mmCIF file of C-alpha atoms and ligand atoms in Angstrom:
data_model
loop_
_atom_site.group_PDB
_atom_site.id
_atom_site.type_symbol
_atom_site.label_atom_id
_atom_site.label_comp_id
_atom_site.label_asym_id
_atom_site.label_seq_id
_atom_site.Cartn_x
_atom_site.Cartn_y
_atom_site.Cartn_z
ATOM 1 C CA MET A 1 -17.039 23.129 -14.560
ATOM 2 C CA TYR A 2 -13.365 21.916 -14.329
ATOM 3 C CA VAL A 3 -12.506 19.162 -16.768
ATOM 4 C CA ILE A 4 -9.600 16.326 -16.505
ATOM 5 C CA ASP A 5 -8.717 15.287 -19.707
ATOM 6 C CA GLY A 6 -7.176 11.169 -19.030
ATOM 7 C CA HIS A 7 -5.636 10.858 -22.301
ATOM 8 C CA CYS A 8 -4.293 12.686 -25.642
ATOM 9 C CA ASP A 9 -1.362 12.267 -27.823
ATOM 10 C CA ALA A 10 -0.063 15.913 -28.383
ATOM 11 C CA LEU A 11 3.243 15.363 -27.367
ATOM 12 C CA LEU A 12 3.316 12.872 -30.593
ATOM 13 C CA LYS A 13 2.391 15.452 -32.715
ATOM 14 C CA MET A 14 4.925 18.150 -31.429
ATOM 15 C CA VAL A 15 7.628 15.513 -32.054
ATOM 16 C CA GLU A 16 6.535 15.123 -35.147
ATOM 17 C CA ASN A 17 6.131 18.600 -35.751
ATOM 18 C CA PRO A 18 8.578 21.041 -33.885
ATOM 19 C CA ALA A 19 7.110 23.837 -35.310
ATOM 20 C CA ILE A 20 4.166 23.354 -33.217
ATOM 21 C CA ASP A 21 3.604 26.222 -30.564
ATOM 22 C CA PHE A 22 1.439 24.772 -27.896
ATOM 23 C CA PHE A 23 0.641 28.388 -26.445
ATOM 24 C CA ASP A 24 -0.472 29.807 -29.744
ATOM 25 C CA PRO A 25 -3.495 30.977 -29.784
ATOM 26 C CA GLN A 26 -4.293 29.758 -33.540
ATOM 27 C CA ALA A 27 -2.355 26.422 -32.713
ATOM 28 C CA SER A 28 -4.971 24.670 -35.237
ATOM 29 C CA ALA A 29 -2.488 21.572 -35.429
ATOM 30 C CA LEU A 30 -3.179 20.596 -32.234
ATOM 31 C CA ASP A 31 -6.588 19.886 -30.468
ATOM 32 C CA VAL A 32 -5.339 20.097 -27.269
ATOM 33 C CA SER A 33 -3.608 23.359 -26.760
ATOM 34 C CA TYR A 34 -3.211 25.745 -23.948
ATOM 35 C CA ALA A 35 -6.275 28.001 -25.503
ATOM 36 C CA LYS A 36 -8.342 25.640 -26.327
ATOM 37 C CA MET A 37 -7.717 23.811 -22.483
ATOM 38 C CA ALA A 38 -8.413 27.079 -21.176
ATOM 39 C CA GLN A 39 -11.497 27.859 -23.677
ATOM 40 C CA GLY A 40 -12.911 24.048 -22.336
ATOM 41 C CA GLY A 41 -12.007 24.637 -18.775
ATOM 42 C CA VAL A 42 -9.682 21.914 -18.901
ATOM 43 C CA LYS A 43 -7.993 21.926 -15.759
ATOM 44 C CA LEU A 44 -5.740 19.368 -15.970
ATOM 45 C CA GLN A 45 -4.864 17.059 -18.710
ATOM 46 C CA PHE A 46 -2.660 14.061 -19.128
ATOM 47 C CA PHE A 47 0.004 13.713 -22.244
ATOM 48 C CA ALA A 48 1.107 10.095 -23.289
ATOM 49 C CA ILE A 49 4.085 9.281 -24.652
ATOM 50 C CA TYR A 50 3.244 7.379 -27.196
ATOM 51 C CA LEU A 51 5.400 6.348 -29.879
ATOM 52 C CA SER A 52 4.845 6.838 -34.104
ATOM 53 C CA GLU A 53 3.835 3.365 -35.456
ATOM 54 C CA ARG A 54 6.825 4.125 -37.840
ATOM 55 C CA ILE A 55 9.420 3.493 -34.684
ATOM 56 C CA THR A 56 9.982 0.016 -35.634
ATOM 57 C CA GLN A 57 12.452 -0.855 -32.742
ATOM 58 C CA PRO A 58 11.194 1.638 -29.504
ATOM 59 C CA GLN A 59 14.749 2.596 -27.492
ATOM 60 C CA PHE A 60 14.386 4.489 -24.162
ATOM 61 C CA ASP A 61 15.944 7.287 -25.926
ATOM 62 C CA HIS A 62 12.537 7.772 -27.733
ATOM 63 C CA TYR A 63 10.733 8.286 -24.699
ATOM 64 C CA LEU A 64 13.531 10.741 -23.636
ATOM 65 C CA GLU A 65 12.925 12.424 -26.685
ATOM 66 C CA TYR A 66 9.078 13.167 -25.872
ATOM 67 C CA ILE A 67 9.639 13.862 -22.252
ATOM 68 C CA ASN A 68 12.062 16.678 -23.924
ATOM 69 C CA ILE A 69 9.527 18.249 -25.736
ATOM 70 C CA PHE A 70 7.065 17.879 -22.886
ATOM 71 C CA TYR A 71 8.936 19.984 -20.930
ATOM 72 C CA GLN A 72 10.690 21.891 -24.083
ATOM 73 C CA LYS A 73 7.347 23.109 -25.101
ATOM 74 C CA VAL A 74 4.379 22.094 -22.383
ATOM 75 C CA MET A 75 6.205 22.974 -19.144
ATOM 76 C CA ARG A 76 8.206 26.180 -20.407
ATOM 77 C CA ASP A 77 5.384 28.801 -19.256
ATOM 78 C CA PRO A 78 5.042 29.820 -15.679
ATOM 79 C CA ARG A 79 0.957 29.102 -16.487
ATOM 80 C CA MET A 80 1.674 25.370 -16.271
ATOM 81 C CA ARG A 81 2.091 23.235 -13.639
ATOM 82 C CA GLN A 82 3.349 19.578 -13.957
ATOM 83 C CA VAL A 83 1.392 17.191 -11.692
ATOM 84 C CA LYS A 84 3.564 14.467 -10.139
ATOM 85 C CA ASN A 85 1.934 14.064 -6.997
ATOM 86 C CA ARG A 86 -1.007 15.453 -4.695
ATOM 87 C CA THR A 87 0.548 18.910 -3.821
ATOM 88 C CA ASP A 88 0.925 19.156 -7.215
ATOM 89 C CA LEU A 89 -2.695 18.495 -7.497
ATOM 90 C CA GLU A 90 -4.805 20.529 -4.847
ATOM 91 C CA ALA A 91 -2.449 23.895 -6.125
ATOM 92 C CA VAL A 92 -3.705 22.936 -9.738
ATOM 93 C CA LEU A 93 -7.587 22.745 -8.214
ATOM 94 C CA THR A 94 -7.223 25.759 -6.162
ATOM 95 C CA GLY A 95 -5.012 28.228 -7.993
ATOM 96 C CA ASN A 96 -4.800 29.493 -11.386
ATOM 97 C CA GLN A 97 -2.377 27.249 -13.103
ATOM 98 C CA THR A 98 -3.026 24.132 -15.381
ATOM 99 C CA GLY A 99 -1.713 21.300 -14.516
ATOM 100 C CA ALA A 100 -0.177 18.731 -17.260
ATOM 101 C CA MET A 101 0.515 15.256 -16.067
ATOM 102 C CA LEU A 102 2.773 12.638 -18.116
ATOM 103 C CA THR A 103 1.782 8.956 -19.330
ATOM 104 C CA LEU A 104 2.995 6.345 -21.065
ATOM 105 C CA GLU A 105 1.166 4.551 -23.570
ATOM 106 C CA GLY A 106 3.081 1.488 -24.656
ATOM 107 C CA ALA A 107 5.901 0.176 -22.078
ATOM 108 C CA ASP A 108 7.618 -1.571 -25.576
ATOM 109 C CA ALA A 109 11.080 0.076 -24.660
ATOM 110 C CA LEU A 110 11.305 -0.425 -21.243
ATOM 111 C CA GLN A 111 12.628 -4.037 -21.431
ATOM 112 C CA GLY A 112 11.535 -5.218 -18.139
ATOM 113 C CA ASN A 113 14.552 -3.069 -16.955
ATOM 114 C CA PRO A 114 13.817 -1.191 -13.368
ATOM 115 C CA LEU A 115 16.073 1.365 -13.913
ATOM 116 C CA TYR A 116 14.597 2.833 -16.843
ATOM 117 C CA LEU A 117 10.695 2.151 -14.858
ATOM 118 C CA ARG A 118 11.994 4.073 -11.964
ATOM 119 C CA THR A 119 13.539 7.146 -14.372
ATOM 120 C CA LEU A 120 10.415 7.517 -15.949
ATOM 121 C CA TYR A 121 8.797 7.640 -12.694
ATOM 122 C CA HIS A 122 12.055 10.325 -11.322
ATOM 123 C CA LEU A 123 10.846 12.509 -14.420
ATOM 124 C CA GLY A 124 7.356 12.541 -13.455
ATOM 125 C CA VAL A 125 5.730 9.842 -15.497
ATOM 126 C CA ARG A 126 2.828 8.598 -13.312
ATOM 127 C CA MET A 127 0.598 5.822 -15.329
ATOM 128 C CA ILE A 128 1.753 3.251 -18.075
ATOM 129 C CA GLY A 129 -0.442 1.277 -20.325
ATOM 130 C CA THR A 130 1.856 -2.120 -20.972
ATOM 131 C CA THR A 131 0.848 -2.174 -24.532
ATOM 132 C CA TRP A 132 -0.669 -0.431 -27.218
ATOM 133 C CA ASN A 133 -2.768 -2.465 -30.208
ATOM 134 C CA TYR A 134 -0.037 -5.372 -30.132
ATOM 135 C CA ALA A 135 2.242 -7.466 -28.174
ATOM 136 C CA ASN A 136 5.448 -6.203 -26.685
ATOM 137 C CA TRP A 137 7.748 -7.909 -24.071
ATOM 138 C CA ALA A 138 5.156 -8.007 -21.097
ATOM 139 C CA ALA A 139 1.613 -8.476 -22.557
ATOM 140 C CA ASP A 140 -0.510 -8.888 -25.724
ATOM 141 C CA GLY A 141 -2.427 -5.959 -27.052
ATOM 142 C CA VAL A 142 -6.439 -5.998 -28.325
ATOM 143 C CA LEU A 143 -5.437 -6.671 -32.111
ATOM 144 C CA GLU A 144 -2.771 -9.239 -31.321
ATOM 145 C CA PRO A 145 -4.300 -12.354 -32.996
ATOM 146 C CA ARG A 146 -2.704 -15.287 -30.534
ATOM 147 C CA GLN A 147 -4.421 -12.707 -27.920
ATOM 148 C CA GLY A 148 -2.365 -13.787 -25.233
ATOM 149 C CA GLY A 149 -1.947 -12.486 -21.684
ATOM 150 C CA PHE A 150 0.887 -11.171 -19.916
ATOM 151 C CA THR A 151 3.949 -12.870 -19.932
ATOM 152 C CA ARG A 152 6.096 -13.687 -16.679
ATOM 153 C CA ARG A 153 8.441 -10.613 -17.172
ATOM 154 C CA GLY A 154 5.365 -8.196 -17.725
ATOM 155 C CA LYS A 155 3.809 -9.695 -14.150
ATOM 156 C CA THR A 156 6.847 -8.558 -12.588
ATOM 157 C CA PHE A 157 6.359 -5.622 -14.350
ATOM 158 C CA ILE A 158 2.956 -4.984 -12.650
ATOM 159 C CA LYS A 159 4.838 -5.762 -9.214
ATOM 160 C CA ASP A 160 6.864 -3.177 -9.635
ATOM 161 C CA CYS A 161 4.721 -0.699 -10.788
ATOM 162 C CA ASN A 162 2.511 -1.156 -7.719
ATOM 163 C CA ASP A 163 5.467 -1.211 -5.214
ATOM 164 C CA LEU A 164 6.577 2.452 -7.136
ATOM 165 C CA GLY A 165 3.160 3.954 -7.208
ATOM 166 C CA MET A 166 3.425 3.964 -10.446
ATOM 167 C CA LEU A 167 -0.699 4.030 -12.265
ATOM 168 C CA LEU A 168 -1.570 1.083 -14.611
ATOM 169 C CA ASP A 169 -3.585 1.522 -17.505
ATOM 170 C CA ALA A 170 -5.845 -1.253 -19.077
ATOM 171 C CA SER A 171 -6.806 0.257 -22.194
ATOM 172 C CA HIS A 172 -5.247 -1.322 -25.195
ATOM 173 C CA LEU A 173 -4.738 -4.383 -23.263
ATOM 174 C CA SER A 174 -6.009 -7.633 -24.837
ATOM 175 C CA GLU A 175 -8.425 -9.295 -22.674
ATOM 176 C CA PRO A 176 -6.940 -11.932 -21.284
ATOM 177 C CA ALA A 177 -4.130 -9.731 -20.378
ATOM 178 C CA PHE A 178 -6.717 -7.261 -18.842
ATOM 179 C CA TRP A 179 -7.771 -10.410 -16.846
ATOM 180 C CA ASP A 180 -3.946 -11.063 -15.917
ATOM 181 C CA LEU A 181 -4.234 -7.247 -14.509
ATOM 182 C CA THR A 182 -6.774 -8.101 -12.660
ATOM 183 C CA ALA A 183 -4.878 -10.888 -10.958
ATOM 184 C CA ALA A 184 -1.172 -9.504 -10.662
ATOM 185 C CA SER A 185 -1.748 -6.142 -9.412
ATOM 186 C CA ALA A 186 -2.577 -5.257 -5.636
ATOM 187 C CA LYS A 187 -3.993 -1.789 -7.055
ATOM 188 C CA PRO A 188 -7.204 -0.553 -8.686
ATOM 189 C CA PHE A 189 -5.837 0.531 -12.315
ATOM 190 C CA VAL A 190 -7.635 2.532 -14.838
ATOM 191 C CA ALA A 191 -9.019 2.590 -18.502
ATOM 192 C CA THR A 192 -8.283 5.778 -19.422
ATOM 193 C CA HIS A 193 -9.967 5.665 -22.782
ATOM 194 C CA SER A 194 -11.973 2.772 -23.570
ATOM 195 C CA ASN A 195 -15.488 2.734 -23.769
ATOM 196 C CA ALA A 196 -18.241 0.222 -23.817
ATOM 197 C CA ARG A 197 -18.361 -2.733 -26.294
ATOM 198 C CA ALA A 198 -22.582 -3.539 -24.982
ATOM 199 C CA VAL A 199 -23.048 0.095 -27.212
ATOM 200 C CA CYS A 200 -20.334 -0.174 -29.156
ATOM 201 C CA GLY A 201 -19.043 -3.840 -30.727
ATOM 202 C CA HIS A 202 -15.457 -2.426 -31.234
ATOM 203 C CA PRO A 203 -12.767 -4.698 -29.675
ATOM 204 C CA ARG A 204 -10.946 -1.600 -28.185
ATOM 205 C CA ASN A 205 -14.151 -1.078 -25.904
ATOM 206 C CA LEU A 206 -14.907 -3.000 -22.503
ATOM 207 C CA ASN A 207 -17.521 -5.508 -22.277
ATOM 208 C CA ASP A 208 -19.481 -5.326 -18.986
ATOM 209 C CA GLY A 209 -17.689 -7.678 -16.776
ATOM 210 C CA GLN A 210 -14.750 -5.896 -17.294
ATOM 211 C CA ILE A 211 -16.522 -2.970 -16.729
ATOM 212 C CA ARG A 212 -17.942 -4.012 -13.482
ATOM 213 C CA GLU A 213 -14.392 -5.443 -12.359
ATOM 214 C CA ILE A 214 -12.767 -2.289 -12.800
ATOM 215 C CA ILE A 215 -15.438 -0.803 -10.922
ATOM 216 C CA ARG A 216 -15.582 -3.227 -8.306
ATOM 217 C CA ARG A 217 -12.162 -2.441 -7.471
ATOM 218 C CA ASP A 218 -13.025 1.215 -7.530
ATOM 219 C CA GLY A 219 -10.762 2.259 -10.612
ATOM 220 C CA ARG A 220 -11.672 4.330 -13.250
ATOM 221 C CA ILE A 221 -13.263 3.835 -16.791
ATOM 222 C CA GLY A 222 -12.393 6.993 -19.104
ATOM 223 C CA VAL A 223 -14.998 7.237 -22.036
ATOM 224 C CA THR A 224 -13.492 8.264 -24.815
ATOM 225 C CA PHE A 225 -14.338 10.779 -28.172
ATOM 226 C CA VAL A 226 -12.803 8.581 -30.854
ATOM 227 C CA PRO A 227 -15.761 8.183 -33.304
ATOM 228 C CA TRP A 228 -15.511 4.708 -34.293
ATOM 229 C CA PHE A 229 -15.411 3.675 -29.988
ATOM 230 C CA VAL A 230 -18.405 5.610 -30.114
ATOM 231 C CA GLN A 231 -21.229 4.188 -32.465
ATOM 232 C CA GLN A 232 -21.203 2.807 -35.699
ATOM 233 C CA GLY A 233 -21.874 5.272 -38.732
ATOM 234 C CA GLN A 234 -21.945 8.881 -37.702
ATOM 235 C CA ALA A 235 -20.599 9.794 -34.047
ATOM 236 C CA SER A 236 -22.357 11.999 -31.729
ATOM 237 C CA ILE A 237 -22.709 13.963 -28.216
ATOM 238 C CA ASP A 238 -25.745 11.800 -27.809
ATOM 239 C CA GLY A 239 -24.095 8.354 -28.522
ATOM 240 C CA VAL A 240 -21.368 9.336 -25.984
ATOM 241 C CA LEU A 241 -23.824 10.084 -23.561
ATOM 242 C CA LEU A 242 -24.989 6.203 -24.306
ATOM 243 C CA HIS A 243 -21.497 4.869 -23.206
ATOM 244 C CA VAL A 244 -22.181 7.277 -20.146
ATOM 245 C CA GLU A 245 -25.408 5.789 -19.187
ATOM 246 C CA HIS A 246 -24.491 2.274 -19.998
ATOM 247 C CA ILE A 247 -21.502 2.588 -17.488
ATOM 248 C CA CYS A 248 -23.650 3.777 -14.640
ATOM 249 C CA SER A 249 -26.434 1.203 -15.057
ATOM 250 C CA LEU A 250 -23.398 -0.804 -14.113
ATOM 251 C CA GLY A 251 -23.185 0.898 -10.824
ATOM 252 C CA GLY A 252 -20.111 3.309 -12.382
ATOM 253 C CA GLY A 253 -21.314 6.560 -11.779
ATOM 254 C CA SER A 254 -18.237 7.254 -9.521
ATOM 255 C CA GLN A 255 -15.751 5.407 -11.570
ATOM 256 C CA LEU A 256 -16.471 7.156 -15.038
ATOM 257 C CA VAL A 257 -14.381 9.799 -15.881
ATOM 258 C CA PHE A 258 -13.112 11.023 -19.860
ATOM 259 C CA GLY A 259 -9.883 10.424 -21.790
ATOM 260 C CA SER A 260 -10.790 12.524 -25.056
ATOM 261 C CA ASP A 261 -7.653 10.680 -27.326
ATOM 262 C CA PHE A 262 -7.551 14.089 -28.990
ATOM 263 C CA ASP A 263 -4.668 14.400 -31.105
ATOM 264 C CA GLY A 264 -4.686 10.806 -31.681
ATOM 265 C CA ILE A 265 -7.589 10.535 -34.066
ATOM 266 C CA ASP A 266 -7.907 11.987 -37.669
ATOM 267 C CA GLN A 267 -11.610 12.390 -37.064
ATOM 268 C CA TRP A 268 -13.890 14.014 -34.677
ATOM 269 C CA ILE A 269 -17.220 13.746 -33.068
ATOM 270 C CA PRO A 270 -19.296 17.079 -34.582
ATOM 271 C CA GLY A 271 -19.249 19.255 -31.524
ATOM 272 C CA LEU A 272 -16.289 17.273 -29.776
ATOM 273 C CA GLU A 273 -13.822 18.449 -31.973
ATOM 274 C CA HIS A 274 -10.863 19.921 -29.626
ATOM 275 C CA ALA A 275 -10.369 20.457 -25.721
ATOM 276 C CA GLY A 276 -12.336 23.678 -26.346
ATOM 277 C CA LYS A 277 -15.274 22.186 -27.157
ATOM 278 C CA ILE A 278 -16.050 20.049 -24.252
ATOM 279 C CA ARG A 279 -18.061 22.489 -22.589
ATOM 280 C CA CYS A 280 -20.797 20.880 -25.357
ATOM 281 C CA LEU A 281 -20.610 17.595 -23.862
ATOM 282 C CA THR A 282 -20.951 18.705 -20.191
ATOM 283 C CA GLU A 283 -24.337 20.877 -21.259
ATOM 284 C CA ALA A 284 -25.567 17.533 -23.086
ATOM 285 C CA LEU A 285 -24.754 15.703 -19.744
ATOM 286 C CA LEU A 286 -26.415 17.883 -17.355
ATOM 287 C CA ARG A 287 -29.357 18.349 -19.089
ATOM 288 C CA ARG A 288 -29.554 14.267 -18.803
ATOM 289 C CA PHE A 289 -28.047 13.440 -15.149
ATOM 290 C CA PRO A 290 -27.664 15.518 -11.986
ATOM 291 C CA GLU A 291 -25.141 18.329 -11.427
ATOM 292 C CA GLU A 292 -23.294 16.110 -8.942
ATOM 293 C CA LEU A 293 -23.169 13.181 -11.207
ATOM 294 C CA VAL A 294 -21.713 15.595 -13.898
ATOM 295 C CA ARG A 295 -19.265 16.950 -11.792
ATOM 296 C CA GLY A 296 -17.883 13.360 -11.056
ATOM 297 C CA PHE A 297 -17.756 12.842 -14.648
ATOM 298 C CA MET A 298 -16.145 16.114 -15.895
ATOM 299 C CA TYR A 299 -13.498 15.734 -12.447
ATOM 300 C CA ARG A 300 -14.326 14.757 -9.125
ATOM 301 C CA ASN A 301 -14.117 11.216 -9.839
ATOM 302 C CA TRP A 302 -10.645 11.675 -11.498
ATOM 303 C CA VAL A 303 -9.504 13.999 -8.297
ATOM 304 C CA THR A 304 -10.641 11.496 -5.803
ATOM 305 C CA PHE A 305 -8.451 8.642 -7.530
ATOM 306 C CA LEU A 306 -5.479 10.235 -7.906
ATOM 307 C CA HIS A 307 -5.915 11.530 -4.596
ATOM 308 C CA ARG A 308 -5.813 8.557 -3.141
ATOM 309 C CA HIS A 309 -3.541 7.099 -5.485
ATOM 310 C CA LEU A 310 -0.466 10.040 -5.962
ATOM 311 C CA PRO A 311 2.137 10.050 -3.620
ATOM 312 C CA ILE A 312 1.653 13.339 -0.877
ATOM 313 C CA HIS A 313 4.812 15.001 -2.272
HETATM 314 ZN ZN1 LIG B 401 -4.898 4.514 -27.025
#
C-alpha cells in the first residue's frame, strides 16, 4: 500500500552534513532516504525547509540554500519527480517515480515580502507553516509565552498565500493564531504533524475544537510519530492508533493523514524508526480498521486534498 508522508526534516540533515547521500542504500544518518522510502512504500514525501535553531537571523538566502540542497541531493536522480501540480501528482501515482514536494516550516525570512513568497512558489514550494514554536513578524508559535495570534501583516500573508495557491500548515501555531488562520483563510488548511491533545496533553497537539474545525473545512490532520506527542512514557504504534481512533471518533476518517517528522526527531517509536518501517503501522491499522479507511489514512486522503488544491499544471 502506498504511503504519502506530509512532513520530514531530511533537508536540514543534508544541509548540515553535505557528505550525506540521499541515494546511498546505507545512508544511516537519514530516516528518509531513497532506499528507506522504497522499502516503506512511500510514494510521495514532503520535504520541509526548516532552518536550524542555530540560525538566529533567518535570511531568504537560507531558504535558497535548502532548495539548492533539495535539487542537488534529492532531485538529481531521474527516479525522483518533484510534485508541483496535479500533472506531477498523477505521474507519480501511476508511474515508477517517487514524488517529492517542498514545504516551508517557519516563514520568518519572508518578512511579508510578496516577491519572496512568489519566488518560493516558482521554485516549487507548495505549503507554508507560518511559524515554528516561537513568534515572528506574522504570528505567534505554540510555545511563545504571550500566546498572540496573527499580526496585521500576517493576515495579509494568509490572503497572499490563498491567492497564490500556497497551502497553509497550522502545526506549530499558537491556539489564537490557529483561530486567526481559520478566520482569515478562504481555503482549507492542514496540520501536517500534530496529534490529538485529548489523547496526549502536549501543547503541540490539537484540541478537539481545532480538530473539528479542520474536519468541518475539509482540511487535513497529519498524525505524527514524535514519541512525546504520541504518549507519555514509552510511545508505541498502539499509541499512534489511539490518536487515529480519536480523530475518527470526531468524524475525521476522510481528513486523517500522516506526517512523520522523521529526521526532525532523535527518539523514535519502536517499530517506526524510519520511512522503511511504515508498513508496521499499516499492518497495525489493518488489524483495527477496514482496508478502505486505512488506504485513506496512508495516501488517499492526501491525494484527494492535493488533487483539489494543487494547480493543474
Ligand atoms: Zn515541526
